[in-house]
Coordinates of C-alpha atoms and ligand atoms in Angstrom, one line a residue:
M1 CA 99.1 100.3 -82.3
P2 CA 101.2 97.2 -83.0
I3 CA 101.7 96.2 -86.6
Y4 CA 101.1 92.8 -88.1
N5 CA 101.8 91.5 -91.6
S6 CA 101.0 87.8 -92.2
P7 CA 104.3 86.1 -93.2
T8 CA 102.6 84.5 -96.2
K9 CA 105.8 84.1 -98.1
D10 CA 107.4 82.2 -95.3
M11 CA 104.3 80.0 -95.0
Q12 CA 104.4 79.3 -98.7
F13 CA 108.1 78.4 -98.5
V14 CA 107.3 75.8 -95.8
L15 CA 104.3 74.4 -97.7
H16 CA 106.0 74.2 -101.1
N17 CA 109.7 74.2 -100.8
L18 CA 110.0 72.3 -97.5
L19 CA 107.0 70.0 -97.4
N20 CA 106.3 70.0 -101.2
V21 CA 102.7 69.5 -100.3
S22 CA 101.2 69.1 -103.7
A23 CA 103.5 66.2 -104.5
Q24 CA 102.6 64.3 -101.3
D25 CA 100.3 61.2 -101.6
V26 CA 97.8 62.6 -99.0
P27 CA 94.2 62.9 -100.2
G28 CA 93.5 66.6 -100.8
Y29 CA 97.1 67.6 -101.1
D30 CA 97.1 67.6 -104.9
D31 CA 94.8 70.6 -104.8
L32 CA 97.3 72.6 -102.7
D33 CA 99.1 74.3 -105.6
A34 CA 101.1 77.5 -104.8
E35 CA 98.5 79.8 -106.4
F36 CA 95.7 78.4 -104.3
T37 CA 97.5 78.3 -101.0
S38 CA 98.8 81.8 -101.5
A39 CA 95.3 83.1 -102.2
V40 CA 93.9 81.5 -99.1
L41 CA 96.8 82.6 -96.9
E42 CA 96.8 86.2 -98.2
E43 CA 93.1 86.4 -97.5
A44 CA 93.5 85.0 -94.0
G45 CA 96.3 87.5 -93.4
K46 CA 94.0 90.4 -94.5
V47 CA 91.3 89.3 -92.0
A48 CA 94.0 89.0 -89.3
T49 CA 95.4 92.5 -89.9
D50 CA 92.2 94.4 -90.8
V51 CA 89.7 92.8 -88.5
L52 CA 91.3 91.0 -85.6
L53 CA 94.4 93.1 -84.9
P54 CA 92.5 96.3 -84.1
L55 CA 90.5 94.3 -81.5
N56 CA 93.5 92.8 -79.8
A57 CA 94.2 95.8 -77.4
V58 CA 90.4 96.4 -77.1
G59 CA 90.0 92.8 -75.8
D60 CA 93.0 93.3 -73.5
T61 CA 91.8 96.5 -71.9
E62 CA 88.0 95.8 -71.8
G63 CA 88.1 92.1 -71.0
C64 CA 84.9 90.1 -70.6
V65 CA 82.1 91.1 -68.2
L66 CA 79.6 88.9 -66.4
E67 CA 76.2 90.7 -66.4
N68 CA 73.1 89.1 -65.1
G69 CA 74.5 85.6 -65.6
I70 CA 75.6 86.3 -69.2
V71 CA 79.1 87.0 -70.3
R72 CA 79.6 90.1 -72.6
T73 CA 82.7 90.0 -74.9
P74 CA 84.7 93.1 -75.7
T75 CA 83.4 95.8 -78.1
G76 CA 83.7 94.6 -81.7
F77 CA 84.2 90.9 -81.0
D78 CA 80.7 90.1 -82.2
E79 CA 81.2 91.8 -85.6
A80 CA 84.6 90.2 -86.1
F81 CA 83.1 86.8 -85.2
K82 CA 80.6 87.3 -88.0
V83 CA 83.4 88.0 -90.4
M84 CA 85.2 84.8 -89.4
K85 CA 82.0 82.7 -89.8
E86 CA 80.9 84.3 -93.1
G87 CA 84.4 83.9 -94.5
G88 CA 84.2 80.2 -93.8
W89 CA 87.4 80.4 -91.6
T90 CA 85.9 78.3 -88.9
A91 CA 85.1 75.5 -91.3
M92 CA 88.3 75.1 -93.3
D93 CA 89.4 71.6 -92.4
C94 CA 86.0 70.4 -91.2
D95 CA 84.2 67.4 -92.7
P96 CA 82.2 68.4 -95.8
E97 CA 79.5 66.0 -94.6
Y98 CA 78.7 68.5 -91.9
G99 CA 79.3 71.7 -93.9
G100 CA 83.0 72.0 -93.7
Q101 CA 85.4 72.7 -96.6
G102 CA 87.4 69.6 -96.2
L103 CA 90.8 71.3 -96.6
P104 CA 93.8 69.5 -95.2
Y105 CA 94.7 70.3 -91.6
V106 CA 98.0 71.7 -92.7
M107 CA 96.1 74.6 -94.4
H108 CA 94.0 75.2 -91.3
S109 CA 97.2 75.4 -89.2
A110 CA 98.8 77.9 -91.6
A111 CA 95.8 80.2 -91.6
Q112 CA 95.5 79.8 -87.8
E113 CA 98.9 81.3 -87.3
S114 CA 97.8 84.7 -88.7
F115 CA 94.6 84.7 -86.6
V116 CA 96.4 83.8 -83.4
S117 CA 99.2 86.3 -84.0
A118 CA 96.7 89.1 -84.5
N119 CA 94.4 88.2 -81.7
M120 CA 95.0 85.1 -79.6
A121 CA 92.2 85.6 -77.1
F122 CA 89.6 86.2 -79.8
N123 CA 90.7 83.2 -81.8
M124 CA 90.2 80.9 -78.8
Y125 CA 86.4 81.1 -79.2
Q126 CA 86.6 79.2 -82.5
G127 CA 89.7 77.2 -81.5
L128 CA 87.9 75.6 -78.6
T129 CA 84.9 75.0 -80.9
H130 CA 87.2 73.2 -83.3
G131 CA 88.5 71.0 -80.4
A132 CA 85.0 70.1 -79.4
Y133 CA 84.0 69.5 -83.0
S134 CA 87.0 67.1 -83.4
A135 CA 86.0 65.1 -80.3
I136 CA 82.4 64.7 -81.4
H137 CA 83.5 63.9 -84.9
A138 CA 85.8 61.2 -83.7
H139 CA 83.6 59.7 -81.0
G140 CA 80.0 60.7 -81.6
T141 CA 77.2 58.5 -82.9
D142 CA 75.8 59.4 -86.4
A143 CA 72.9 61.0 -84.7
Q144 CA 75.1 63.1 -82.4
K145 CA 77.2 64.2 -85.3
Q146 CA 74.1 65.2 -87.3
K147 CA 72.7 67.1 -84.4
W148 CA 75.7 69.0 -83.1
L149 CA 78.4 69.3 -85.8
P150 CA 76.8 71.4 -88.6
K151 CA 76.2 74.3 -86.3
M152 CA 79.6 73.9 -84.7
V153 CA 81.3 73.9 -88.1
T154 CA 79.8 77.4 -88.8
C155 CA 80.3 78.5 -85.2
E156 CA 76.6 79.3 -84.9
W157 CA 77.1 77.2 -81.8
T158 CA 80.5 77.2 -80.1
G159 CA 82.2 74.6 -78.0
T160 CA 84.3 74.2 -74.8
M161 CA 86.4 71.6 -73.1
N162 CA 85.7 71.0 -69.4
L163 CA 88.3 69.0 -67.6
T164 CA 89.7 71.1 -64.7
E165 CA 88.1 71.3 -61.2
P166 CA 89.2 73.3 -58.2
H167 CA 91.2 70.4 -56.7
C168 CA 92.4 68.8 -59.9
G169 CA 94.0 70.0 -63.1
T170 CA 96.8 67.5 -63.9
D171 CA 95.5 64.7 -61.8
L172 CA 92.1 64.3 -63.3
G173 CA 91.6 61.0 -61.5
L174 CA 90.6 63.1 -58.5
M175 CA 87.6 64.5 -60.4
R176 CA 84.3 64.9 -58.5
T177 CA 81.8 66.0 -61.2
K178 CA 79.1 63.3 -61.3
A179 CA 77.0 62.0 -64.2
V180 CA 73.9 60.1 -63.0
P181 CA 72.2 57.8 -65.6
Q182 CA 68.6 58.6 -66.5
D183 CA 65.9 56.3 -67.8
D184 CA 65.9 58.0 -71.2
G185 CA 69.6 57.2 -71.7
S186 CA 70.8 60.8 -70.8
F187 CA 72.7 61.7 -67.7
K188 CA 72.3 64.4 -65.0
I189 CA 75.6 66.2 -64.7
S190 CA 76.4 67.9 -61.4
G191 CA 79.7 69.6 -60.3
Q192 CA 81.9 72.5 -60.8
K193 CA 84.5 73.1 -63.5
I194 CA 87.0 76.0 -63.3
F195 CA 89.1 77.9 -65.8
I196 CA 86.9 77.0 -68.7
S197 CA 88.0 79.0 -71.8
A198 CA 85.1 80.5 -73.8
G199 CA 82.9 79.0 -71.1
D200 CA 80.2 81.6 -71.8
H201 CA 79.9 84.6 -74.1
D202 CA 77.5 86.5 -76.4
L203 CA 79.0 85.4 -79.7
A204 CA 76.8 82.3 -80.3
N205 CA 73.2 81.3 -79.5
N206 CA 74.3 78.0 -77.9
I207 CA 77.4 76.6 -76.4
V208 CA 78.2 72.9 -76.6
H209 CA 80.2 72.0 -73.5
L210 CA 82.2 68.8 -73.5
V211 CA 82.4 67.8 -69.8
L212 CA 84.4 65.0 -68.1
A213 CA 82.5 63.4 -65.2
K214 CA 82.3 60.2 -63.3
I215 CA 79.4 57.8 -63.4
P216 CA 78.8 56.6 -59.9
G217 CA 79.8 53.0 -59.3
G218 CA 82.4 53.1 -62.1
P219 CA 86.2 52.3 -61.7
E220 CA 88.2 54.5 -59.3
G221 CA 90.4 57.3 -60.5
I222 CA 91.1 58.2 -64.1
K223 CA 89.7 54.9 -65.4
G224 CA 86.2 56.0 -64.2
V225 CA 86.0 59.2 -66.2
S226 CA 83.5 59.6 -69.1
L227 CA 82.9 62.4 -71.5
F228 CA 79.5 64.1 -72.0
I229 CA 78.0 66.6 -74.4
V230 CA 76.2 69.2 -72.2
P231 CA 74.5 72.0 -74.2
K232 CA 73.9 75.5 -72.6
I233 CA 70.5 75.5 -74.2
M234 CA 68.6 72.3 -74.8
V235 CA 68.2 71.2 -78.4
D236 CA 65.3 69.0 -79.7
D237 CA 65.6 66.3 -82.3
E238 CA 64.9 68.8 -85.1
G239 CA 67.7 71.0 -84.0
N240 CA 65.5 73.7 -82.4
L241 CA 66.6 75.5 -79.3
G242 CA 64.5 74.9 -76.2
D243 CA 64.9 75.7 -72.5
P244 CA 68.1 76.6 -70.8
N245 CA 70.0 73.5 -69.4
G246 CA 71.2 73.4 -65.8
V247 CA 74.5 75.2 -66.7
S248 CA 75.5 78.5 -65.2
V249 CA 78.6 80.7 -64.9
G250 CA 79.9 81.2 -61.4
K251 CA 82.3 83.9 -62.3
I252 CA 84.9 85.1 -64.8
E253 CA 88.5 84.7 -63.6
E254 CA 90.7 87.8 -63.4
K255 CA 93.9 86.8 -65.1
M256 CA 97.3 87.9 -66.5
G257 CA 96.5 87.8 -70.2
I258 CA 94.1 86.7 -72.9
H259 CA 91.5 89.1 -71.3
G260 CA 89.3 89.0 -74.4
N261 CA 88.6 85.3 -73.8
S262 CA 86.2 84.5 -71.0
T263 CA 87.7 82.1 -68.5
C264 CA 84.8 80.8 -66.5
V265 CA 83.9 78.9 -63.4
M266 CA 81.1 76.7 -64.7
N267 CA 78.5 75.2 -62.5
Y268 CA 76.6 72.1 -63.6
D269 CA 73.4 71.6 -61.6
E270 CA 71.7 68.4 -62.7
A271 CA 72.4 69.5 -66.3
T272 CA 71.3 67.1 -69.0
G273 CA 74.3 65.5 -70.7
Y274 CA 74.7 62.9 -73.4
L275 CA 77.5 60.3 -73.3
L276 CA 80.1 60.9 -76.0
G277 CA 82.0 57.6 -76.8
E278 CA 82.1 54.8 -74.3
E279 CA 81.4 54.9 -70.6
H280 CA 84.6 55.3 -68.5
K281 CA 86.7 55.9 -71.7
G282 CA 86.4 59.7 -71.4
M283 CA 90.1 60.3 -71.3
R284 CA 90.7 58.2 -74.3
A285 CA 88.1 60.3 -76.2
M286 CA 89.8 63.5 -75.0
F287 CA 93.2 62.1 -76.0
T288 CA 92.3 61.4 -79.6
M289 CA 92.1 65.1 -80.2
M290 CA 95.1 66.0 -78.0
N291 CA 97.6 65.9 -80.8
E292 CA 95.7 68.6 -82.6
A293 CA 94.8 70.6 -79.6
R294 CA 98.4 70.6 -78.3
L295 CA 99.8 71.5 -81.7
G296 CA 97.4 74.4 -81.7
V297 CA 98.7 75.6 -78.4
G298 CA 102.3 75.2 -79.5
L299 CA 101.3 77.4 -82.5
Q300 CA 100.0 80.0 -80.0
G301 CA 103.4 80.1 -78.5
Y302 CA 105.3 80.9 -81.7
A303 CA 102.5 83.0 -83.2
Q304 CA 102.8 85.4 -80.3
A305 CA 106.6 85.5 -80.7
Q306 CA 106.1 86.2 -84.4
I307 CA 104.0 89.3 -83.9
A308 CA 106.2 90.5 -81.1
Y309 CA 109.2 90.0 -83.4
Q310 CA 107.7 92.0 -86.3
N311 CA 107.1 94.9 -83.9
A312 CA 110.6 94.6 -82.4
V313 CA 112.1 94.8 -85.9
F314 CA 110.0 97.9 -86.7
Y315 CA 111.1 99.6 -83.5
A316 CA 114.7 98.6 -83.9
N317 CA 114.8 100.4 -87.3
D318 CA 112.9 103.4 -85.9
R319 CA 114.4 104.2 -82.5
L320 CA 117.6 106.2 -82.6
Q321 CA 120.1 105.4 -79.8
G322 CA 123.9 105.5 -79.8
R323 CA 126.2 104.9 -82.7
A324 CA 127.4 101.8 -84.4
V325 CA 130.8 100.8 -82.9
T326 CA 132.3 100.2 -86.3
G327 CA 131.5 103.7 -87.5
V328 CA 128.5 106.0 -87.8
E329 CA 126.0 104.7 -90.2
Y330 CA 123.5 107.5 -90.3
P331 CA 125.5 110.8 -89.9
E332 CA 122.4 112.8 -90.9
K333 CA 120.5 111.5 -87.9
A334 CA 121.1 112.4 -84.3
A335 CA 122.0 108.8 -83.6
D336 CA 121.9 105.4 -85.4
P337 CA 118.9 103.2 -85.1
L338 CA 119.0 100.4 -82.6
I339 CA 119.4 97.8 -85.3
V340 CA 123.0 98.7 -85.9
H341 CA 124.0 97.3 -82.5
P342 CA 125.2 93.7 -82.4
D343 CA 123.3 92.8 -79.2
I344 CA 120.0 94.0 -80.7
R345 CA 120.9 91.9 -83.8
R346 CA 121.5 88.9 -81.6
N347 CA 118.2 89.3 -80.0
L348 CA 116.3 89.7 -83.3
M349 CA 118.2 86.8 -84.9
D350 CA 117.2 84.6 -81.9
Q351 CA 113.6 85.5 -82.4
K352 CA 113.6 85.2 -86.2
S353 CA 115.4 81.9 -86.3
F354 CA 113.2 80.4 -83.6
V355 CA 109.9 81.6 -85.2
E356 CA 110.7 80.4 -88.7
G357 CA 112.0 77.0 -87.4
A358 CA 108.9 76.7 -85.2
R359 CA 106.6 77.4 -88.1
A360 CA 108.3 74.6 -90.2
F361 CA 108.1 72.2 -87.2
T362 CA 104.4 72.9 -86.6
M363 CA 103.4 72.6 -90.3
W364 CA 105.4 69.4 -90.6
G365 CA 103.5 68.2 -87.5
A366 CA 100.2 69.2 -89.1
S367 CA 101.1 67.3 -92.3
L368 CA 101.8 64.2 -90.1
I369 CA 98.3 64.6 -88.6
D370 CA 96.9 64.8 -92.1
R371 CA 98.8 61.7 -93.1
A372 CA 97.7 59.8 -89.9
H373 CA 94.0 60.7 -90.5
K374 CA 93.7 60.7 -94.2
N375 CA 96.0 57.8 -95.1
D376 CA 95.5 55.9 -91.9
D377 CA 99.3 55.9 -91.6
K378 CA 100.2 54.4 -88.3
D379 CA 103.9 55.5 -88.5
A380 CA 102.8 59.1 -89.0
D381 CA 100.4 58.7 -86.1
G382 CA 103.2 57.4 -83.9
L383 CA 105.6 60.1 -84.9
I384 CA 103.1 63.0 -84.2
S385 CA 102.2 61.4 -80.9
L386 CA 105.9 61.4 -80.0
M387 CA 106.3 65.0 -81.2
T388 CA 103.2 66.4 -79.6
P389 CA 104.7 67.2 -76.1
V390 CA 107.7 68.7 -77.9
L391 CA 105.5 70.9 -80.1
K392 CA 103.5 72.0 -77.1
G393 CA 106.2 72.3 -74.5
F394 CA 109.2 73.6 -76.4
L395 CA 107.3 76.0 -78.7
T396 CA 105.3 77.6 -75.9
D397 CA 108.4 78.0 -73.6
K398 CA 110.4 79.5 -76.4
G399 CA 107.4 81.5 -77.7
F400 CA 107.1 83.2 -74.3
E401 CA 110.9 83.7 -74.0
Y402 CA 111.0 85.4 -77.4
A403 CA 107.9 87.5 -76.8
T404 CA 109.7 88.9 -73.8
A405 CA 112.9 89.2 -75.8
A406 CA 111.0 91.3 -78.3
Q407 CA 109.8 93.5 -75.4
Q408 CA 113.5 94.0 -74.4
V409 CA 114.2 95.7 -77.8
Y410 CA 111.8 98.4 -76.7
G411 CA 113.6 99.1 -73.5
G412 CA 111.3 100.7 -71.0
H413 CA 108.7 101.3 -73.6
G414 CA 108.3 97.5 -73.9
Y415 CA 107.0 97.5 -70.3
I416 CA 104.5 100.3 -70.9
E417 CA 101.1 99.0 -72.0
E418 CA 100.6 101.6 -74.7
W419 CA 103.1 99.8 -77.0
G420 CA 101.4 96.5 -76.9
M421 CA 104.5 94.4 -76.3
S422 CA 103.5 93.5 -72.8
Q423 CA 100.2 92.0 -74.1
F424 CA 102.1 89.6 -76.4
A425 CA 104.2 88.4 -73.4
R426 CA 101.2 88.1 -71.1
D427 CA 99.1 86.4 -73.7
A428 CA 101.9 83.9 -74.6
R429 CA 102.4 82.9 -70.9
I430 CA 99.2 80.9 -70.6
A431 CA 100.2 78.6 -73.5
M432 CA 102.9 77.1 -71.2
I433 CA 100.3 76.2 -68.7
Y434 CA 97.0 75.0 -70.2
E435 CA 96.4 71.9 -72.3
G436 CA 98.8 70.1 -69.9
A437 CA 101.4 72.2 -68.1
N438 CA 104.8 72.0 -69.8
G439 CA 106.4 70.0 -66.9
V440 CA 103.7 67.4 -67.5
Q441 CA 104.4 67.5 -71.3
A442 CA 108.0 66.6 -70.5
L443 CA 106.8 63.8 -68.2
D444 CA 104.6 62.5 -71.0
L445 CA 107.6 62.6 -73.4
V446 CA 110.1 60.8 -71.3
G447 CA 107.7 58.7 -69.2
R448 CA 105.5 57.5 -72.0
K449 CA 106.3 58.6 -75.5
L450 CA 109.9 57.5 -75.7
A451 CA 109.0 53.9 -74.9
Q452 CA 105.7 53.9 -76.9
D453 CA 105.4 50.9 -79.2
G454 CA 108.7 49.6 -78.0
G455 CA 110.5 52.8 -78.8
K456 CA 109.7 52.4 -82.4
H457 CA 108.8 56.1 -83.0
V458 CA 111.8 57.6 -81.3
M459 CA 114.0 55.2 -83.3
A460 CA 112.3 56.3 -86.5
F461 CA 113.0 59.9 -85.6
F462 CA 116.7 59.2 -84.8
D463 CA 116.9 57.4 -88.2
M464 CA 115.2 60.4 -89.9
V465 CA 117.9 62.7 -88.7
K466 CA 120.7 60.2 -89.3
N467 CA 119.5 59.5 -92.9
F468 CA 119.2 63.2 -93.7
I469 CA 122.8 63.7 -92.6
K470 CA 124.0 60.7 -94.6
E471 CA 122.0 61.5 -97.7
N472 CA 123.5 65.0 -97.9
D473 CA 127.0 64.1 -96.8
G474 CA 128.4 65.2 -100.1
D475 CA 126.8 68.6 -100.1
E476 CA 129.6 70.9 -99.3
A477 CA 127.2 73.9 -99.0
L478 CA 125.3 72.2 -96.1
K479 CA 128.1 70.2 -94.5
A480 CA 129.9 72.6 -92.1
D481 CA 127.0 74.9 -91.3
F482 CA 124.1 72.5 -91.1
L483 CA 125.1 68.8 -91.1
E484 CA 127.9 68.9 -88.6
P485 CA 125.9 70.9 -85.9
L486 CA 122.9 68.6 -86.6
K487 CA 125.0 65.5 -86.1
A488 CA 126.4 66.8 -82.8
A489 CA 123.0 67.7 -81.5
S490 CA 121.5 64.4 -82.6
K491 CA 124.4 62.6 -80.8
D492 CA 123.4 64.5 -77.6
M493 CA 119.8 63.4 -78.1
Q494 CA 120.8 59.8 -78.4
A495 CA 123.1 60.0 -75.5
A496 CA 120.3 61.4 -73.4
G497 CA 118.0 58.6 -74.5
M498 CA 120.7 56.1 -73.5
Y499 CA 121.1 57.7 -70.1
F500 CA 117.3 57.3 -69.5
M501 CA 117.4 53.7 -70.6
Q502 CA 120.4 52.9 -68.3
N503 CA 119.4 54.9 -65.3
G504 CA 115.7 55.5 -65.5
M505 CA 114.8 51.9 -64.6
K506 CA 117.2 51.9 -61.5
N507 CA 115.6 55.1 -60.2
P508 CA 112.7 56.8 -62.1
N509 CA 113.8 60.1 -60.5
N510 CA 116.9 60.0 -62.7
A511 CA 114.8 60.1 -65.8
L512 CA 112.2 62.6 -64.6
S513 CA 114.8 65.0 -63.2
G514 CA 116.0 65.3 -66.8
S515 CA 112.7 65.2 -68.6
Y516 CA 112.3 69.0 -69.0
D517 CA 115.8 69.2 -70.4
F518 CA 115.1 66.4 -72.8
M519 CA 112.0 68.1 -74.1
H520 CA 114.1 71.2 -74.9
L521 CA 117.0 69.1 -76.3
M522 CA 114.6 67.3 -78.6
G523 CA 112.9 70.6 -79.5
H524 CA 116.3 72.0 -80.6
V525 CA 117.0 68.9 -82.7
C526 CA 113.6 69.2 -84.4
L527 CA 114.2 72.8 -85.3
G528 CA 117.8 72.0 -86.3
L529 CA 116.4 69.3 -88.7
M530 CA 113.8 71.8 -90.0
W531 CA 116.5 74.4 -90.6
A532 CA 118.9 72.0 -92.4
R533 CA 116.0 70.9 -94.6
M534 CA 115.0 74.5 -95.3
A535 CA 118.5 75.5 -96.1
K536 CA 118.7 72.6 -98.6
A537 CA 115.4 73.6 -100.1
A538 CA 116.5 77.2 -100.4
Q539 CA 119.7 76.3 -102.0
E540 CA 117.9 74.0 -104.5
A541 CA 115.6 76.9 -105.4
L542 CA 118.6 79.1 -106.0
D543 CA 120.3 76.5 -108.1
A544 CA 117.1 76.1 -110.1
G545 CA 117.2 79.8 -111.0
D546 CA 114.5 81.1 -108.5
T547 CA 114.9 84.8 -108.8
D548 CA 113.8 85.6 -105.2
V549 CA 117.5 85.5 -104.3
D550 CA 117.3 87.8 -101.3
F551 CA 114.5 85.9 -99.6
L552 CA 116.3 82.5 -100.2
N553 CA 119.7 83.8 -99.0
T554 CA 118.0 85.3 -95.9
K555 CA 116.6 81.8 -95.2
I556 CA 120.0 80.2 -95.4
A557 CA 121.6 82.9 -93.3
T558 CA 118.9 82.6 -90.6
G559 CA 119.3 78.9 -90.6
K560 CA 123.1 79.2 -90.1
Y561 CA 122.4 81.4 -87.1
Y562 CA 120.1 78.8 -85.5
M563 CA 122.6 76.0 -86.1
A564 CA 125.5 78.1 -84.7
R565 CA 123.9 80.0 -81.8
Q566 CA 120.9 78.0 -80.7
L567 CA 121.5 74.4 -81.4
P568 CA 124.5 74.1 -79.2
A569 CA 122.1 74.3 -76.2
T570 CA 121.7 70.5 -76.7
A571 CA 125.1 70.0 -75.0
M572 CA 124.0 71.9 -72.0
H573 CA 120.8 70.0 -71.7
L574 CA 122.7 66.7 -72.0
A575 CA 125.1 67.7 -69.3
R576 CA 122.2 68.4 -67.0
I577 CA 120.5 65.2 -67.8
N578 CA 123.6 63.2 -67.1
T579 CA 123.7 64.5 -63.6
G580 CA 120.5 62.5 -62.8
A581 CA 118.5 63.1 -59.7
D582 CA 121.2 63.6 -57.1
T583 CA 121.4 67.4 -57.0
V584 CA 117.7 67.8 -57.9
M585 CA 116.4 65.7 -55.1
A586 CA 119.2 66.6 -52.6
L587 CA 117.0 68.6 -50.2
D588 CA 114.2 67.4 -48.0
A589 CA 110.9 69.1 -48.5
A590 CA 111.5 70.9 -45.2
Q591 CA 114.8 72.4 -46.5
F592 CA 113.1 74.5 -49.2
Ligands
FAD601 C1 93.5 81.0 -68.6 C2 93.2 79.5 -68.4 C3 92.4 78.8 -69.3 C4 92.2 77.5 -69.2 N1 91.3 76.8 -70.0 C5 90.9 75.6 -69.7 C6 89.8 75.0 -70.4 O1 89.3 75.5 -71.4 N2 89.4 73.7 -70.0 C7 90.0 73.1 -68.9 O2 89.5 72.0 -68.6 N3 91.0 73.6 -68.2 C8 91.5 74.9 -68.6 N4 92.5 75.4 -67.9 C9 93.1 74.7 -66.8 C10 94.5 74.2 -67.2 O3 94.5 73.3 -68.2 C11 95.2 73.8 -65.9 O4 95.4 74.9 -65.1 C12 96.4 73.0 -66.1 O5 96.2 71.8 -66.7 C13 97.2 72.7 -64.8 O6 96.4 72.2 -63.8 P1 96.4 72.9 -62.4 O7 96.2 74.4 -62.6 O8 95.4 72.3 -61.5 O9 97.8 72.7 -61.8 P2 98.3 71.4 -61.0 O10 97.8 70.2 -61.7 O11 98.1 71.6 -59.6 O12 99.9 71.5 -61.3 C14 100.7 72.5 -60.7 C15 102.1 72.4 -61.2 O13 102.6 71.1 -60.8 C16 103.1 70.4 -61.9 N5 102.8 69.0 -61.8 C17 101.6 68.4 -61.5 N6 101.7 67.1 -61.5 C18 102.9 66.8 -61.7 C19 103.7 65.6 -61.8 N7 103.1 64.4 -61.7 N8 105.0 65.6 -62.1 C20 105.6 66.8 -62.3 N9 104.9 68.0 -62.2 C21 103.6 68.0 -61.9 C22 102.5 71.0 -63.2 O14 103.3 70.9 -64.3 C23 102.3 72.4 -62.7 O15 103.4 73.2 -63.0 C24 92.8 76.8 -68.1 C25 93.6 77.5 -67.2 C26 93.8 78.8 -67.4 C27 94.7 79.5 -66.3

């Protein structure tokens, strides 16, 4: 069975050395001292390893089954869900007014990493609930919040997000699901939604579906979409469960991965629904929680790469093949372990330097979400909005890439299900697709986010990188290995931005042909900045006499690898961007 040890020490390093959370002026952050966060994260790690990890392969092989209209989850999921609920893990950052613990989102994200690494499919039941909770919390009336949230915080009732229909996923303006107003103020919802994660299951006694639908007579296209709360079982004003609503499961999809999570076709047949937020403003309501949801999916990407990496390291130390080219290292053994070989090292360093950079990027993003929500900080809100497509798109692309890279360390054994490496890659794959396919994330970044608020947020990010380089210019330890590569990468990013400004207006295809490259270019700059900051923080800790010398030196060495071997990818992305649309659009559709 695959191993998993929560990287608590690395998380602590990000929280305290990089982000210095307890010194930040964000409400609730002053409670986040190292002792407290360590205790929480150690405990989350234990749950992940002891409870969730053993069920990962079970969920993969058994999958979910539809029996007499009800979805049965894999063996053991029910017990594990109880552990999550009773431990309060579903309620960490939820509002205390509705029974949550009120911890900052950054802590929720850190704990989530362990749960997602250990069992991504299982964790989605509570992940989707959290998304639905956030939407109701942001847009519900007081009565709606009182009625739905307390039971969603504890996951006594779970939640789902229903956007996709058979003929529309990205282009939701084509939506056909209807919501017909009733005299009592409710709506009758009719239509079919597909691919609904956690759409039905036996882990909770009710499911609160959030469903996008169109009210007849409203504006055409996306402007006519509204959001509704549609419970599986009706709930009266006292919170008691009543009759089943007109909601049924058409089927469970057979799919490549995340078998432990039920992906359902949902049929709404004059189901009773309640408007959430304003009429025809459904997409706006959905979007307020997108930053969180997309950060959560980006996290899924690197969390799968993280567990795959841990197993690859174990295997590389265990498997004996060949001899080190520079001389035998283990003469007493029949051969040296894989880890002596430079190409295996390259592969492991790629994985390690990505995952640690991705964690820092994600937790920094989570801290921006805290700042935006708790301090009502508009700049933080703008910055996280800019970063969201990068967090989602770059981290899931790379997460999948490195989950398969970890498979490669196992050679043929990586392809054999018994070792578990295939599951990590298969599970990671979906994160590139759902919550907005990555091509659409790139479109959002270049088509919308760069120009948002007159380009203010992207300029703020450029300045952040520039200022870091300038402020640390005299630091010889950082200069050659961190500041110079960061400066070069940041110049590539600015040059790409300039290309879009000069050529995108002339022909939008010029910008959109380079959007995917730009998303990756910017992702590299973000991780480069994280690594430069982490190297500085590690050096400062060493200078201050921190005795964890090996850990801190490993951080710096891993960062140097990222800057030397990964960051130069920005030059390639810029070169591609600069070629515009000519080669991309050269063929007629008929020539493919
Ligand atoms: C396992 C699984 C779980 C899911 N869970 C949920 C869920 O819980 N709730 C839910 O509502 N949905 C869910 N989805 C649906 C998912 O979000 C959609 O599949 C996704 O948004 C893409 O939509 P689509 O499949 O219709 O692809 P399409 O929209 O048809 O897109 C196909 C391809 O074209 C690209 N594309 C589309 N438009 C453009 C454009 N304008 N410019 C450039 N490229 C474009 C896309 O990037 C994509 O690569 C899930 C899907 C799966 C497979």
